[in-house]
mmCIF file of C-alpha atoms in Angstrom:
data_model
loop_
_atom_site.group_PDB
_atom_site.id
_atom_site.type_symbol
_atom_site.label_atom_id
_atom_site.label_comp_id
_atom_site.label_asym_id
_atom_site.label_seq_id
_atom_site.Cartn_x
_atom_site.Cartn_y
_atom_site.Cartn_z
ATOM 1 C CA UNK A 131 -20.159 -48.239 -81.402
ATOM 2 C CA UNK A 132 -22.238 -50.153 -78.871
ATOM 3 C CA UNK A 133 -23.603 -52.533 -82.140
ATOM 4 C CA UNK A 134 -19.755 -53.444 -82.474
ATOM 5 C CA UNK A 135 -19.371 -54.461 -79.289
ATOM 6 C CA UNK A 136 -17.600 -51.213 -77.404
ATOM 7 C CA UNK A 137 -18.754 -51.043 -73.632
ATOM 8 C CA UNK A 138 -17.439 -47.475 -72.610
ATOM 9 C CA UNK A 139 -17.238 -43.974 -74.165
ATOM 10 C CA UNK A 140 -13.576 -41.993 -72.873
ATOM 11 C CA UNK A 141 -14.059 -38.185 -72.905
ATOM 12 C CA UNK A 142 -10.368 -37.546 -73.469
ATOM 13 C CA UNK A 143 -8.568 -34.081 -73.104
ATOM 14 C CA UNK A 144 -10.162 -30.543 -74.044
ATOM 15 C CA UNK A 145 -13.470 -31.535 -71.413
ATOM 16 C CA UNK A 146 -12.033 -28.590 -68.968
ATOM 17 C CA UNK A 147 -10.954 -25.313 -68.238
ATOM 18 C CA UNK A 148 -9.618 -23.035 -71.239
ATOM 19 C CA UNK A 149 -7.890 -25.935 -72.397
ATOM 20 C CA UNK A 150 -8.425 -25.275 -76.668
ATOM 21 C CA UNK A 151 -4.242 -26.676 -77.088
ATOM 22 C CA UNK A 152 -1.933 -28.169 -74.862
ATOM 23 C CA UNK A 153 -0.586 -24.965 -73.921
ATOM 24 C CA UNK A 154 -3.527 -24.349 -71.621
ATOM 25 C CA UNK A 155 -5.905 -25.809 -68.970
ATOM 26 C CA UNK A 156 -4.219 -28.098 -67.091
ATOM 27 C CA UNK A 157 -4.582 -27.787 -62.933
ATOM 28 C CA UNK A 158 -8.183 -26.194 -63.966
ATOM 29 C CA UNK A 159 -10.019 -29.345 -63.434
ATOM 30 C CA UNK A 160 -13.848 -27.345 -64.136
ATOM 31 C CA UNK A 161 -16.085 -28.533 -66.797
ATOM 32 C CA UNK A 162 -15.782 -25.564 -69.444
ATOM 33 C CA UNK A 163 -19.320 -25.255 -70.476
ATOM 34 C CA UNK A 164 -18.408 -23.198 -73.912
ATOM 35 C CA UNK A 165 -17.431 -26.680 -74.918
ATOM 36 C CA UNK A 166 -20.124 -28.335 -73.340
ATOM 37 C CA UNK A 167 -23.171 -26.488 -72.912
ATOM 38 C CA UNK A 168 -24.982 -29.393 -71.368
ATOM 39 C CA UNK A 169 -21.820 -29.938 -69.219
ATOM 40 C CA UNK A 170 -20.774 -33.633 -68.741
ATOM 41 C CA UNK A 171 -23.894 -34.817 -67.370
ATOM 42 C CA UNK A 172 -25.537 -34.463 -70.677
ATOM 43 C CA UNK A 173 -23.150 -36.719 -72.580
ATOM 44 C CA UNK A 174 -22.766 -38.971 -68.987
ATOM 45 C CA UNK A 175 -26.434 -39.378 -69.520
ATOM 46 C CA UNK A 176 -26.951 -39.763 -73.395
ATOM 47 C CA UNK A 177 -23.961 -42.515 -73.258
ATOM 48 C CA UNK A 178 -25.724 -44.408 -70.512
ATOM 49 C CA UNK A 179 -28.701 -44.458 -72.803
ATOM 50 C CA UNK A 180 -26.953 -46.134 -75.301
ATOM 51 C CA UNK A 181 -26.201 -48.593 -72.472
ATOM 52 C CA UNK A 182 -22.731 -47.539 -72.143
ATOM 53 C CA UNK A 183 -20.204 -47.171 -69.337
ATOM 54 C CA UNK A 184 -19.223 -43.274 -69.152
ATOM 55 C CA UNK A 185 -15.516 -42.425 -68.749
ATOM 56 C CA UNK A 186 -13.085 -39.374 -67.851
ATOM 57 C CA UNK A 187 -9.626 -38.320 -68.646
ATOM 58 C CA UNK A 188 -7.266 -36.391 -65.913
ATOM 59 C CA UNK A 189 -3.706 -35.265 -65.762
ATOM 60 C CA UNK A 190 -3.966 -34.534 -62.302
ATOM 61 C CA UNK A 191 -0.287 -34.071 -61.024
ATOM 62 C CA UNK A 192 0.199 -31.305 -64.270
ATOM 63 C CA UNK A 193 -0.171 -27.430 -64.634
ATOM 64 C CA UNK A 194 0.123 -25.364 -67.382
ATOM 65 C CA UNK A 195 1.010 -21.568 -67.170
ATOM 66 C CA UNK A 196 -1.855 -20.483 -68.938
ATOM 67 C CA UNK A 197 -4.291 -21.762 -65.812
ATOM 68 C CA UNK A 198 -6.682 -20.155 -63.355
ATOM 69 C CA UNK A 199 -4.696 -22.321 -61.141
ATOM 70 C CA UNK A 200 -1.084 -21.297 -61.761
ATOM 71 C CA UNK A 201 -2.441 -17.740 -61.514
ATOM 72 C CA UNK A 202 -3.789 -18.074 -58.394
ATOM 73 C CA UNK A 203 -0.977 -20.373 -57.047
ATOM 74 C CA UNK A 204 2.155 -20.114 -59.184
ATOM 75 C CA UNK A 205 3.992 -21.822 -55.881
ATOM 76 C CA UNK A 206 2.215 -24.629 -56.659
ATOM 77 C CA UNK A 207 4.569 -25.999 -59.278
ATOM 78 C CA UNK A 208 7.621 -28.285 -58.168
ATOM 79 C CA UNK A 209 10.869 -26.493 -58.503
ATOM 80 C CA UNK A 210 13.606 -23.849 -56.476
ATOM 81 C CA UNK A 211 12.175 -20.076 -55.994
ATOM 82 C CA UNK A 212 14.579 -18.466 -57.995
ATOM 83 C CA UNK A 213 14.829 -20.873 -61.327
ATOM 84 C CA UNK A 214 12.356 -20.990 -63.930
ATOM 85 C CA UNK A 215 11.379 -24.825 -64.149
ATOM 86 C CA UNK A 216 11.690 -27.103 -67.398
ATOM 87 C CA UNK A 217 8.653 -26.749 -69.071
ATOM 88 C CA UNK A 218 8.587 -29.827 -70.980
ATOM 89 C CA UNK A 219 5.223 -30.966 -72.952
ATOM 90 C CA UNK A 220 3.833 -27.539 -71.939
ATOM 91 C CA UNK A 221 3.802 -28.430 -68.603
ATOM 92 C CA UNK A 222 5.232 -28.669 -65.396
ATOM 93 C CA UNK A 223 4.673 -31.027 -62.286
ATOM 94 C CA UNK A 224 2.620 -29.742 -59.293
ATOM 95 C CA UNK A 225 4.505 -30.132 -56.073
ATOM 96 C CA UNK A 226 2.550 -33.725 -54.701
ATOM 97 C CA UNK A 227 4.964 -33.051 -51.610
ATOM 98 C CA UNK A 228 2.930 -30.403 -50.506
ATOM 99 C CA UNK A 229 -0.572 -31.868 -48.693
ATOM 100 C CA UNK A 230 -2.371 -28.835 -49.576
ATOM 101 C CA UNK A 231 -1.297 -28.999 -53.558
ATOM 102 C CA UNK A 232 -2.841 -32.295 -53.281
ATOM 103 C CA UNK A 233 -5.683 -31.803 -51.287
ATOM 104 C CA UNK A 234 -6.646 -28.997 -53.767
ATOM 105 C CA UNK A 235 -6.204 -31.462 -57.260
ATOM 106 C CA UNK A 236 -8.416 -33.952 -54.987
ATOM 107 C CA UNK A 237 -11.405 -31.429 -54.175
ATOM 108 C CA UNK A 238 -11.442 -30.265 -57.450
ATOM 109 C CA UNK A 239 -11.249 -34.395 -59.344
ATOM 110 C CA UNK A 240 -13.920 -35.061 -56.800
ATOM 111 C CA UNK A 241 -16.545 -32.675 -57.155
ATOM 112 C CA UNK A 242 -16.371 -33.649 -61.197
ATOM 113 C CA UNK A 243 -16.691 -37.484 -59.970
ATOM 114 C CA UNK A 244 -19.449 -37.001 -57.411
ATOM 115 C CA UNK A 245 -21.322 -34.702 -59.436
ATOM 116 C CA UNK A 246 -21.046 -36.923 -62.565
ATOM 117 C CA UNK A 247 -21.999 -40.526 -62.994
ATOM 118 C CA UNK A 248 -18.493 -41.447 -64.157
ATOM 119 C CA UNK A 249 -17.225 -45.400 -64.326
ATOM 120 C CA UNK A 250 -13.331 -45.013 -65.520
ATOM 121 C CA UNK A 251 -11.000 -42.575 -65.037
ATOM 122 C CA UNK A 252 -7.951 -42.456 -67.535
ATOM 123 C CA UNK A 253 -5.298 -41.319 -65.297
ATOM 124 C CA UNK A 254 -2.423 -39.495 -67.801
ATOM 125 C CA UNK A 255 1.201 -39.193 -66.154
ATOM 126 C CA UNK A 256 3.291 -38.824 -69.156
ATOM 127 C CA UNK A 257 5.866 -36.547 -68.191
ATOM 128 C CA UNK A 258 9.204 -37.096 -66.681
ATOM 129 C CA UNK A 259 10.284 -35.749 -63.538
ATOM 130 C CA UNK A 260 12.385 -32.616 -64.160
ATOM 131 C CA UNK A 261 13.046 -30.736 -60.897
ATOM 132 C CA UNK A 262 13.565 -31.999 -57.580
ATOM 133 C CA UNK A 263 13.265 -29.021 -55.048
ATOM 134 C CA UNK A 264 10.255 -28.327 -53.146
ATOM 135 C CA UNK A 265 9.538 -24.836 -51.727
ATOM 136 C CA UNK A 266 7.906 -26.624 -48.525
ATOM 137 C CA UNK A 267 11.207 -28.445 -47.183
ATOM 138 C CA UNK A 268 14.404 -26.779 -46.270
ATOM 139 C CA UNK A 269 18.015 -27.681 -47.792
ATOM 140 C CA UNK A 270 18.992 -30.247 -45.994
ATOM 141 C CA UNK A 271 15.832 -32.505 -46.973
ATOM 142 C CA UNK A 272 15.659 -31.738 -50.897
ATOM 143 C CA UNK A 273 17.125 -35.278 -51.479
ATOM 144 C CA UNK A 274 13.677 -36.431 -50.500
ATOM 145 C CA UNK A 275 11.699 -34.783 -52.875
ATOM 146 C CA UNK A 276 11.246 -37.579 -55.697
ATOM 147 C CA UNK A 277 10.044 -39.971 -52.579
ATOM 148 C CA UNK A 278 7.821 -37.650 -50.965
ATOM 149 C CA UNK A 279 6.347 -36.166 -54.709
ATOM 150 C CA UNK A 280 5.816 -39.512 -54.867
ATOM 151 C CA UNK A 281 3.942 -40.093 -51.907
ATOM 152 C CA UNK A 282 1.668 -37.500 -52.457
ATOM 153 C CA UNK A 283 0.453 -39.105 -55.749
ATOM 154 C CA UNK A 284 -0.529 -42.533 -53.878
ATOM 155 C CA UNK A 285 -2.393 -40.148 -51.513
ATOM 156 C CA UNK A 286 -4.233 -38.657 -54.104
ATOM 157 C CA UNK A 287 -4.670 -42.190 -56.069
ATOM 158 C CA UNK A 288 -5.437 -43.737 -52.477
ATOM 159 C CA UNK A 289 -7.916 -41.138 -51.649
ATOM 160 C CA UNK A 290 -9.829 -41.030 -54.880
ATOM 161 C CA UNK A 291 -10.024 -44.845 -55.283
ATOM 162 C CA UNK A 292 -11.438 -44.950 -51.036
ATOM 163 C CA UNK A 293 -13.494 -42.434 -51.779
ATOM 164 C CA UNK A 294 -15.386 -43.770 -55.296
ATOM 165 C CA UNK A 295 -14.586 -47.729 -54.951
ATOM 166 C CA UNK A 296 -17.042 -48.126 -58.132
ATOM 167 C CA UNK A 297 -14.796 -45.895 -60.534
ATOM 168 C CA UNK A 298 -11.856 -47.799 -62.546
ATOM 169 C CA UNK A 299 -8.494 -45.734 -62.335
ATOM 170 C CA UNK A 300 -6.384 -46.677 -65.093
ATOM 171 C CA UNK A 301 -2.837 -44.596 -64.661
ATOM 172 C CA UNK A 302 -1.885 -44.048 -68.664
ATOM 173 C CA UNK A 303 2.037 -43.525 -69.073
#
């Protein structure tokens, strides 16, 4: 690849959690090291031998129900108590209105880019926006959702890109 001219190697989907389909995995942003044994930092450092860039994929803003994540915090997911959510592309949105839904997606996204020598990030937000009801405001501000959801993903895309100026964050609708 590098002999015909390509500059970066993209780890795309799979690299985390117990994410073997698309049913599973997403909100568990952990390097799964049945997959990787040498965890990213061994194919981070055998690309960067080749005198490549490394680079990461993320679908930060999604959860799947078959996640550590959802487990732990099933109110995590955008949507009214008492109505199960649209669970389109096996997925469903995390509520971004909520600071501590975000602050938890950026703890766990940075620890893999501070621990990693990572140059891109391919940011995937390829779902549409199915509920609008957050848990976190009462009835009468609801109609705010969509605005303040999102909000919280320039935080988190505001946040990451402060905090590692040197890694390219491509958003990949």
């Amino acid at each position: 690849a590098k002999r015909l001219g390509v500059e970066m190697f993209v780890l795309d989907d799979g690299w985390f959690g117990k994410r073997n389909n698309d049913r599973a995995g997403l909100g568990d942003w952990v390097v799964n090291k049945r997959k990787l044994p040498g965890g990213i930092k061994s194919i981070s450092k055998a690309i960067h031998r080749m005198d490549m860039k490394f680079g990461l994929w993320f679908e930060p803003e999604m959860i799947c129900k078959k996640s550590r994540l959802y487990e732990i915090h099933p109110e995590y997911v955008l949507g009214a108590p008492d109505i199960e959510p649209v669970y389109s592309r096996n997925q469903w949105l995390l509520d971004f209105t909520r600071k501590d839904v975000v602050d938890c997606i950026f703890d766990m996204v940075s620890k893999i880019l501070s621990d990693h020598d990572i140059s891109y990030v391919k940011w995937d937000m390829n779902r549409f926006m199915s509920e609008f009801y957050s848990r976190e405001l009462p009835p009468d501000r609801q109609g705010e959702v969509a605005h303040r959801y999102i909000l919280g993903v320039y935080d988190l895309a505001d946040r990451l890109t402060k905090t590692y100026p040197d890694v390219l964050f491509e958003g990949c609708a």
